[in-house]
Amino acid sequence: MLEETINILCKQYGVSEEVVKFVNSKEKLIQDKFKNIDQVAEYNHYKVIKSMQDVKLTSTDFNWTTGYGYGDIGRDKVEEIYSIIFNTEDALVRPLIASGTHAINLTLSGLLRPNDEFVSITGSPYDTLQEVIGIKGNQKGTLLDYGVKYKEVPLKENKIDINGVIESIGQDTKLLFIQRSTGYSDRRAIPIKEIEKAIKAIKDYKKDIIVMVDNCYGEFTDVVEPTDVGADIMAGSLIKNPGGGLAYAGGYVVGKKDLVEQVANRSTAPGIGKACGLTFGMTRSILQGLFLAPHIVAQALKGAILIGVVYKELGFDIVPDIDDVRSDIIQGIKLQTPERVVEFCKGIQKASAVDSYITPMPWNMPGYKDKVVMAAGGFVEGSSIELSADGPMREPYYVYFQGGLTYEHCKLGAMISVNNLYKNNLISKNKLTI
Ligand SMILES: *Cc1c(COP(=O)(O)O)cnc(C)c1O
């Protein structure tokens, strides 16, 4: 590290020199992990560019329409590009999909009818989806409220319990749900190889069952996606990986044509489907973000490994571990106390370019049962492909670190968060000796 860099960190950001040296020394331990990440990014970048060439993307595609949004060529090309990249028959990619939860809710409610059963085969799904289903909270209009039946098959030794899943399939079982990413749990993201094995076994047993994947945070972390290995339909958020930090908002659903059609009908109206829906001038940022996404995901992955090794060396349990196969951009750190989770998030917030002076506090976020603390100083509000960290205020007090549009920004976040814990006596001083 340059002398100038140490100076700016210590004098202007107020980071202790011990902390700077500590993080630098841990960075050396993970260099060999970066090579594979770069290779995956290279492949995915070429894949993305080719998809844009294949649809003959041209500058007038960035124009937009008004009103109903009929004949928006750019919007149609965005969806074609997504279906090429994710190797699916069709796609729905819209800025009007408000979030990942919205995309998943549209998919589930578009595909399931009263008395249909769906089974989450990776244990309890992400917090907001528990409210969508109706197993938490007391919202109206949940899936249970509409007469859909639901059950869960827990993971077995952190893997999909394939026998348990097959046994769970009954006459009314219509859809199996896989959450690829960690979510607010203590298990690692499910590697594509394991998703593939599970889908194959399921399809061998019952061919017409729908396998859906919540792909949030998983995009471009591997050279294949769940839809390459047999998933019928998949959903995610544009303010996570595939938006590359540039998309202002949106969600996507990709999959088999008849399934995407049902979801599109749910999203607008039966008979209208994908034909309507204004893009509000978002096509350019959605596509430029997608163009950057493989590279940005690589930056975030490197940042996650750095923050992982730093906190592991400070004595905390981390998920995934340094040598685990990564299938999302999340680094979970078991900080064990609420004070540490809050101080960690304050440190990440302090490292942000936007809203760095704001102090994050635990609050009752819509869709979450426990209070959640969030460091989110993004150029796009709530964007978690940008440097961010969050954690629910519950045992065993994990913090989840993700994103970072540049590796350097992740490193700054690592240093300021450690410094925050250190200055507040939440880690012991001798842990920092190298
Ligand atoms: C982020 C996320 C979602 C959706 O969350 P939104 O904030 O609504 O975009 C769903 N599932 C998982 C696993 C997630 O990480």
Coordinates of C-alpha atoms and ligand atoms in Angstrom, one line a residue:
M1 CA 0.0 0.0 0.0
L2 CA 1.2 3.5 -0.9
E3 CA 2.4 5.7 1.9
E4 CA -0.2 8.3 0.7
T5 CA -3.0 5.7 1.1
I6 CA -2.0 4.9 4.6
N7 CA -2.0 8.7 5.3
I8 CA -5.4 9.3 3.9
L9 CA -6.9 6.4 5.8
C10 CA -5.3 7.3 9.1
K11 CA -5.4 11.1 9.0
Q12 CA -8.6 11.7 7.0
Y13 CA -10.8 8.7 7.7
G14 CA -9.4 8.3 11.3
V15 CA -8.6 4.6 10.9
S16 CA -5.9 3.3 13.4
E17 CA -2.7 2.3 11.8
E18 CA -2.9 -1.2 13.4
V19 CA -6.2 -1.7 11.6
V20 CA -4.8 -0.7 8.3
K21 CA -1.9 -3.1 8.7
F22 CA -4.1 -5.9 10.0
V23 CA -6.5 -5.7 6.9
N24 CA -3.5 -5.4 4.6
S25 CA -1.9 -8.5 6.1
K26 CA -5.2 -10.5 5.7
E27 CA -5.6 -9.4 2.1
K28 CA -2.5 -11.3 1.3
L29 CA -4.0 -14.6 2.4
I30 CA -6.8 -14.6 -0.2
Q31 CA -5.0 -13.6 -3.4
D32 CA -5.3 -17.1 -4.8
K33 CA -9.1 -16.9 -4.6
F34 CA -9.2 -14.0 -6.9
K35 CA -8.1 -15.8 -10.0
N36 CA -11.1 -18.0 -10.3
I37 CA -13.5 -15.0 -9.7
D38 CA -11.8 -13.1 -12.5
Q39 CA -12.2 -16.1 -14.9
V40 CA -15.9 -16.4 -14.1
A41 CA -16.4 -12.6 -14.6
E42 CA -14.6 -12.8 -18.0
Y43 CA -16.8 -15.6 -19.2
N44 CA -20.0 -13.9 -18.0
H45 CA -19.0 -10.6 -19.5
Y46 CA -18.5 -12.2 -22.9
K47 CA -21.9 -14.0 -22.5
V48 CA -23.7 -10.7 -21.7
I49 CA -22.1 -8.7 -24.6
K50 CA -23.0 -11.5 -27.0
S51 CA -26.6 -11.5 -26.0
M52 CA -26.7 -7.7 -26.7
Q53 CA -25.2 -8.3 -30.1
D54 CA -27.6 -11.1 -30.8
V55 CA -30.6 -8.8 -30.4
K56 CA -28.9 -6.1 -32.5
L57 CA -29.0 -3.6 -29.6
T58 CA -28.9 -0.1 -31.1
S59 CA -29.0 3.4 -29.6
T60 CA -32.6 4.1 -30.5
D61 CA -33.6 1.2 -28.3
F62 CA -33.0 3.4 -25.3
N63 CA -35.9 5.7 -26.3
W64 CA -39.2 5.2 -24.5
T65 CA -42.9 5.6 -25.0
T66 CA -45.7 6.9 -23.0
G67 CA -49.1 5.8 -21.7
Y68 CA -49.6 2.1 -22.1
G69 CA -46.1 1.5 -23.3
Y70 CA -47.1 -0.3 -26.5
G71 CA -44.4 -1.1 -28.9
D72 CA -41.5 -0.3 -26.7
I73 CA -38.7 -2.1 -28.7
G74 CA -36.1 -1.5 -26.0
R75 CA -38.2 -3.1 -23.4
D76 CA -38.7 -6.2 -25.6
K77 CA -35.0 -6.4 -26.3
V78 CA -34.2 -6.2 -22.5
E79 CA -36.4 -9.2 -22.0
E80 CA -34.9 -11.0 -25.0
I81 CA -31.4 -10.3 -23.6
Y82 CA -32.4 -11.7 -20.2
S83 CA -33.8 -14.8 -21.7
I84 CA -30.6 -15.4 -23.7
I85 CA -28.3 -14.9 -20.7
F86 CA -30.4 -17.1 -18.4
N87 CA -31.1 -19.6 -21.2
T88 CA -34.8 -19.5 -20.9
E89 CA -37.7 -19.3 -23.3
D90 CA -39.1 -16.0 -22.0
A91 CA -38.5 -13.2 -19.5
L92 CA -40.3 -10.4 -17.7
V93 CA -38.0 -7.6 -16.8
R94 CA -39.7 -4.4 -15.6
P95 CA -38.7 -1.3 -13.6
L96 CA -42.3 -1.4 -12.2
I97 CA -41.5 -4.6 -10.3
A98 CA -40.8 -2.9 -7.0
S99 CA -38.3 -5.3 -5.5
G100 CA -37.1 -8.9 -5.4
T101 CA -40.0 -9.8 -3.1
H102 CA -42.4 -8.4 -5.6
A103 CA -40.9 -10.4 -8.4
I104 CA -41.1 -13.6 -6.3
N105 CA -44.7 -12.8 -5.1
L106 CA -45.8 -12.2 -8.7
T107 CA -44.3 -15.6 -9.7
L108 CA -45.8 -17.6 -6.9
S109 CA -49.2 -15.9 -7.1
G110 CA -49.2 -16.1 -10.9
L111 CA -48.5 -19.9 -10.9
L112 CA -50.4 -21.2 -7.8
R113 CA -54.2 -21.7 -7.6
P114 CA -56.4 -22.5 -4.5
N115 CA -55.6 -25.9 -3.2
D116 CA -52.3 -26.1 -5.0
E117 CA -49.4 -26.9 -2.6
F118 CA -46.0 -25.5 -2.8
V119 CA -43.0 -26.7 -0.8
S120 CA -39.9 -24.7 0.1
I121 CA -37.2 -27.3 -0.1
T122 CA -34.4 -25.1 1.3
G123 CA -36.0 -24.6 4.7
S124 CA -37.6 -21.4 5.7
P125 CA -37.5 -18.8 3.0
Y126 CA -36.3 -15.2 3.3
D127 CA -38.1 -13.0 5.9
T128 CA -40.2 -11.0 3.5
L129 CA -41.4 -14.1 1.7
Q130 CA -42.7 -15.5 5.0
E131 CA -45.2 -12.6 5.0
V132 CA -46.0 -13.2 1.3
I133 CA -46.8 -16.8 2.1
G134 CA -48.7 -15.9 5.3
I135 CA -46.7 -17.9 7.8
K136 CA -45.5 -14.7 9.6
G137 CA -47.3 -11.5 10.3
N138 CA -51.0 -11.1 9.7
Q139 CA -51.3 -9.5 6.3
K140 CA -54.3 -9.9 4.0
G141 CA -53.9 -11.3 0.5
T142 CA -51.2 -13.8 1.4
L143 CA -50.9 -17.1 -0.5
L144 CA -52.4 -19.0 2.5
D145 CA -55.3 -16.4 2.4
Y146 CA -55.9 -17.4 -1.2
G147 CA -56.1 -21.1 -0.3
V148 CA -52.7 -22.1 -1.4
K149 CA -51.1 -24.9 0.8
Y150 CA -47.6 -24.6 2.0
K151 CA -44.9 -26.7 3.6
E152 CA -41.2 -26.7 4.1
V153 CA -38.5 -29.4 3.9
P154 CA -35.5 -28.3 6.0
L155 CA -32.0 -28.6 4.7
K156 CA -30.1 -31.7 5.9
E157 CA -26.5 -31.0 6.8
N158 CA -26.8 -27.8 4.8
K159 CA -27.8 -29.6 1.7
I160 CA -31.2 -30.1 0.0
D161 CA -32.6 -33.3 1.5
I162 CA -33.5 -34.9 -1.8
N163 CA -35.2 -38.0 -0.2
G164 CA -37.2 -35.7 2.1
V165 CA -38.2 -33.6 -0.8
I166 CA -39.4 -36.6 -2.9
E167 CA -41.4 -37.9 0.1
S168 CA -43.0 -34.5 0.6
I169 CA -44.4 -34.5 -2.9
G170 CA -48.2 -35.2 -2.8
Q171 CA -51.0 -35.1 -5.2
D172 CA -51.5 -31.4 -4.9
T173 CA -47.9 -30.4 -5.0
K174 CA -47.5 -28.0 -7.9
L175 CA -44.3 -26.1 -7.2
L176 CA -41.0 -26.6 -5.4
F177 CA -39.2 -23.5 -4.2
I178 CA -35.4 -23.2 -3.9
Q179 CA -33.7 -20.2 -2.3
R180 CA -30.2 -20.1 -3.6
S181 CA -28.8 -17.4 -1.3
T182 CA -28.2 -17.4 2.4
G183 CA -30.9 -14.9 3.2
Y184 CA -30.9 -14.0 6.9
S185 CA -29.9 -17.5 7.9
D186 CA -26.7 -19.3 9.0
R187 CA -26.4 -21.6 6.0
R188 CA -24.3 -21.1 2.9
A189 CA -25.7 -20.4 -0.5
I190 CA -26.6 -23.5 -2.4
P191 CA -24.0 -24.3 -5.1
I192 CA -25.3 -24.8 -8.6
K193 CA -24.1 -28.4 -8.7
E194 CA -26.3 -29.2 -5.7
I195 CA -29.3 -27.4 -7.3
E196 CA -28.7 -29.4 -10.4
K197 CA -28.6 -32.7 -8.6
A198 CA -31.8 -31.9 -6.7
I199 CA -33.7 -30.8 -9.8
K200 CA -32.7 -33.9 -11.7
A201 CA -33.9 -36.2 -8.9
I202 CA -37.2 -34.2 -8.6
K203 CA -37.8 -34.3 -12.4
D204 CA -37.0 -38.0 -12.5
Y205 CA -39.6 -38.6 -9.9
K206 CA -42.3 -36.2 -11.2
K207 CA -41.6 -34.5 -14.5
D208 CA -44.3 -31.8 -14.5
I209 CA -43.6 -30.3 -11.1
I210 CA -42.5 -26.7 -11.3
V211 CA -39.1 -25.9 -9.8
M212 CA -38.7 -22.2 -9.0
V213 CA -35.6 -20.6 -7.8
D214 CA -35.2 -17.3 -5.8
N215 CA -32.0 -16.2 -7.5
C216 CA -31.4 -13.0 -5.5
Y217 CA -27.7 -12.3 -5.0
G218 CA -26.7 -15.4 -7.1
E219 CA -26.5 -14.0 -10.6
F220 CA -23.1 -14.2 -12.2
T221 CA -21.3 -15.8 -9.3
D222 CA -20.9 -18.9 -11.4
V223 CA -20.7 -19.6 -15.1
V224 CA -24.1 -21.3 -15.0
E225 CA -27.4 -20.2 -13.5
P226 CA -30.2 -22.3 -12.0
T227 CA -32.1 -22.1 -15.2
D228 CA -29.1 -23.7 -17.0
V229 CA -29.5 -26.8 -14.8
G230 CA -33.3 -27.4 -15.1
A231 CA -35.1 -24.7 -13.0
D232 CA -38.4 -23.9 -14.7
I233 CA -38.7 -20.3 -13.5
M234 CA -36.5 -17.9 -11.5
A235 CA -36.8 -14.4 -10.1
G236 CA -34.5 -11.7 -8.8
S237 CA -34.0 -8.0 -8.1
L238 CA -32.4 -5.4 -10.4
I239 CA -31.0 -3.5 -7.4
K240 CA -28.9 -6.5 -6.7
N241 CA -26.4 -8.3 -9.0
P242 CA -28.0 -8.0 -12.5
G243 CA -28.6 -4.3 -12.3
G244 CA -24.9 -3.7 -11.9
G245 CA -25.5 -0.7 -9.6
L246 CA -27.0 1.3 -12.4
A247 CA -30.6 0.1 -12.6
Y248 CA -32.8 2.5 -10.5
A249 CA -35.3 -0.2 -9.7
G250 CA -36.9 -3.3 -11.0
G251 CA -37.2 -7.1 -10.9
Y252 CA -37.0 -10.0 -13.4
V253 CA -38.7 -13.3 -13.9
V254 CA -37.2 -15.7 -16.4
G255 CA -38.3 -19.2 -17.4
K256 CA -40.6 -21.4 -19.5
K257 CA -42.9 -19.4 -21.8
D258 CA -46.2 -20.6 -20.5
L259 CA -45.1 -19.9 -16.9
V260 CA -43.7 -16.4 -17.6
E261 CA -47.0 -15.7 -19.4
Q262 CA -49.0 -16.5 -16.3
V263 CA -46.7 -14.3 -14.2
A264 CA -47.0 -11.5 -16.8
N265 CA -50.8 -11.8 -16.6
R266 CA -50.6 -11.5 -12.9
S267 CA -48.3 -8.4 -13.2
T268 CA -50.6 -6.5 -15.5
A269 CA -53.9 -8.2 -16.4
P270 CA -54.9 -11.4 -18.1
G271 CA -55.1 -10.6 -21.8
I272 CA -52.5 -7.8 -21.5
G273 CA -49.5 -9.7 -20.1
K274 CA -46.2 -8.3 -21.3
A275 CA -47.7 -6.0 -24.0
C276 CA -48.1 -3.0 -21.6
G277 CA -45.9 -1.3 -19.0
L278 CA -44.0 1.9 -19.3
T279 CA -40.2 1.8 -18.9
F280 CA -39.9 5.4 -17.8
G281 CA -36.6 5.8 -19.6
M282 CA -34.9 3.0 -17.6
T283 CA -33.8 0.8 -20.5
R284 CA -30.4 2.4 -20.8
S285 CA -29.5 2.0 -17.2
I286 CA -30.9 -1.5 -17.0
L287 CA -28.8 -2.6 -19.9
Q288 CA -25.6 -0.7 -19.0
G289 CA -25.9 -2.1 -15.5
L290 CA -26.3 -5.6 -16.9
F291 CA -23.2 -5.0 -19.1
L292 CA -21.2 -4.1 -16.0
A293 CA -22.8 -6.7 -13.7
P294 CA -20.4 -9.6 -14.2
H295 CA -17.4 -7.4 -13.3
I296 CA -19.2 -5.7 -10.4
V297 CA -20.2 -9.1 -9.0
A298 CA -16.5 -10.1 -9.1
Q299 CA -15.7 -6.9 -7.2
A300 CA -18.3 -7.7 -4.6
L301 CA -17.2 -11.4 -4.3
K302 CA -13.6 -10.3 -3.7
G303 CA -14.8 -7.8 -1.1
A304 CA -16.9 -10.5 0.6
I305 CA -13.9 -12.8 0.9
L306 CA -11.7 -10.0 2.2
I307 CA -14.3 -9.0 4.9
G308 CA -14.7 -12.8 5.6
V309 CA -11.0 -13.4 6.2
V310 CA -10.6 -10.2 8.3
Y311 CA -13.5 -11.2 10.7
K312 CA -12.5 -14.8 10.8
E313 CA -9.0 -13.8 11.8
L314 CA -10.6 -11.6 14.5
G315 CA -12.1 -14.8 15.9
F316 CA -15.7 -14.8 14.5
D317 CA -17.5 -17.6 12.7
I318 CA -18.3 -16.7 9.1
V319 CA -20.7 -18.1 6.5
P320 CA -19.5 -19.0 3.9
D321 CA -16.1 -20.0 5.1
I322 CA -13.1 -18.8 3.1
D323 CA -12.7 -22.1 1.1
D324 CA -16.4 -22.8 0.5
V325 CA -17.8 -22.6 -3.0
R326 CA -19.6 -19.3 -3.3
S327 CA -23.0 -19.2 -4.8
D328 CA -24.0 -15.6 -3.8
I329 CA -22.3 -12.4 -2.9
I330 CA -23.2 -12.5 0.8
Q331 CA -20.7 -12.7 3.6
G332 CA -22.4 -13.6 6.9
I333 CA -20.5 -12.9 10.1
K334 CA -21.7 -14.2 13.5
L335 CA -21.0 -11.1 15.6
Q336 CA -22.9 -12.5 18.6
T337 CA -24.1 -9.2 20.1
P338 CA -26.5 -6.5 18.9
E339 CA -23.9 -3.8 19.7
R340 CA -21.4 -5.4 17.3
V341 CA -23.9 -5.7 14.5
V342 CA -24.9 -2.0 14.9
E343 CA -21.3 -0.8 15.1
F344 CA -20.4 -2.9 12.1
C345 CA -23.2 -1.3 10.1
K346 CA -22.2 2.1 11.3
G347 CA -18.7 1.5 10.0
I348 CA -20.0 0.4 6.6
Q349 CA -22.2 3.5 6.4
K350 CA -19.3 5.7 7.3
A351 CA -17.4 4.3 4.3
S352 CA -20.2 5.2 1.9
A353 CA -19.9 8.0 -0.6
V354 CA -23.6 8.9 -0.1
D355 CA -25.1 9.5 3.3
S356 CA -21.8 8.8 5.1
Y357 CA -22.8 11.1 8.0
I358 CA -26.0 9.2 8.8
T359 CA -26.1 6.8 11.7
P360 CA -28.0 3.6 10.9
M361 CA -30.3 2.3 13.7
P362 CA -32.4 -0.8 14.0
W363 CA -35.9 -0.1 12.7
N364 CA -39.2 -1.9 11.8
M365 CA -38.8 -2.4 8.1
P366 CA -41.9 -3.2 6.1
G367 CA -41.9 -7.0 5.4
Y368 CA -39.6 -7.9 8.3
K369 CA -40.8 -9.2 11.7
D370 CA -37.6 -8.4 13.6
K371 CA -36.0 -5.0 13.7
V372 CA -33.4 -4.7 11.0
V373 CA -30.3 -2.4 11.0
M374 CA -29.1 -1.5 7.6
A375 CA -26.0 0.4 6.3
A376 CA -27.1 1.5 2.9
G377 CA -25.3 4.6 1.6
G378 CA -25.9 3.9 -2.0
F379 CA -26.4 6.0 -5.1
V380 CA -29.6 4.0 -5.5
E381 CA -31.6 3.8 -2.4
G382 CA -31.6 0.3 -0.8
S383 CA -29.3 -1.0 -3.6
S384 CA -27.5 -3.9 -2.1
I385 CA -25.1 -4.5 -5.0
E386 CA -23.6 -1.3 -3.7
L387 CA -21.5 -1.5 -0.5
S388 CA -24.0 -2.5 2.2
A389 CA -24.6 -4.5 5.4
D390 CA -27.6 -5.4 7.3
G391 CA -28.8 -7.7 10.0
P392 CA -32.0 -8.6 11.9
M393 CA -31.9 -7.9 15.6
R394 CA -32.1 -11.5 16.7
E395 CA -29.9 -14.3 18.0
P396 CA -27.2 -15.2 17.1
Y397 CA -26.7 -11.7 15.8
Y398 CA -25.3 -12.2 12.3
V399 CA -24.4 -9.3 10.1
Y400 CA -24.7 -9.8 6.4
F401 CA -22.2 -7.9 4.3
Q402 CA -22.7 -7.6 0.5
G403 CA -22.0 -5.6 -2.5
G404 CA -19.5 -2.9 -3.3
L405 CA -19.2 -1.6 -6.8
T406 CA -15.4 -1.6 -6.5
Y407 CA -13.2 -3.9 -4.5
E408 CA -11.4 -0.9 -3.1
H409 CA -14.7 0.4 -1.6
C410 CA -15.2 -3.0 0.1
K411 CA -11.7 -2.8 1.5
L412 CA -12.5 0.7 2.9
G413 CA -15.6 -0.7 4.4
A414 CA -13.7 -3.5 6.0
M415 CA -11.2 -1.1 7.6
I416 CA -13.7 1.4 8.9
S417 CA -16.0 -1.4 10.3
V418 CA -13.1 -3.0 12.1
N419 CA -11.9 0.4 13.3
N420 CA -15.4 1.1 14.7
L421 CA -15.5 -2.2 16.7
Y422 CA -12.0 -1.6 17.9
K423 CA -12.6 2.0 19.1
N424 CA -15.8 0.9 20.9
N425 CA -13.9 -2.0 22.6
L426 CA -16.0 -4.6 20.9
I427 CA -13.0 -6.6 19.8
S428 CA -9.9 -7.2 21.9
K429 CA -6.8 -5.2 21.0
N430 CA -4.5 -8.2 21.0
K431 CA -6.5 -9.7 18.2
L432 CA -5.2 -7.0 15.9
T433 CA -1.6 -7.8 16.4
I434 CA 0.0 -9.4 13.4
Ligands
LIG1 C1 -33.0 -9.7 -1.2 C2 -33.7 -11.0 -1.2 C3 -35.0 -11.1 -1.6 C4 -35.9 -10.0 -2.0 O1 -35.7 -8.9 -1.3 P1 -36.1 -7.4 -1.8 O2 -35.5 -6.5 -0.8 O3 -37.5 -7.4 -1.8 O4 -35.5 -7.2 -3.1 C5 -35.5 -12.4 -1.6 N1 -34.8 -13.5 -1.3 C6 -33.5 -13.4 -0.9 C7 -32.8 -14.6 -0.6 C8 -32.9 -12.1 -0.9 O5 -31.6 -12.0 -0.6

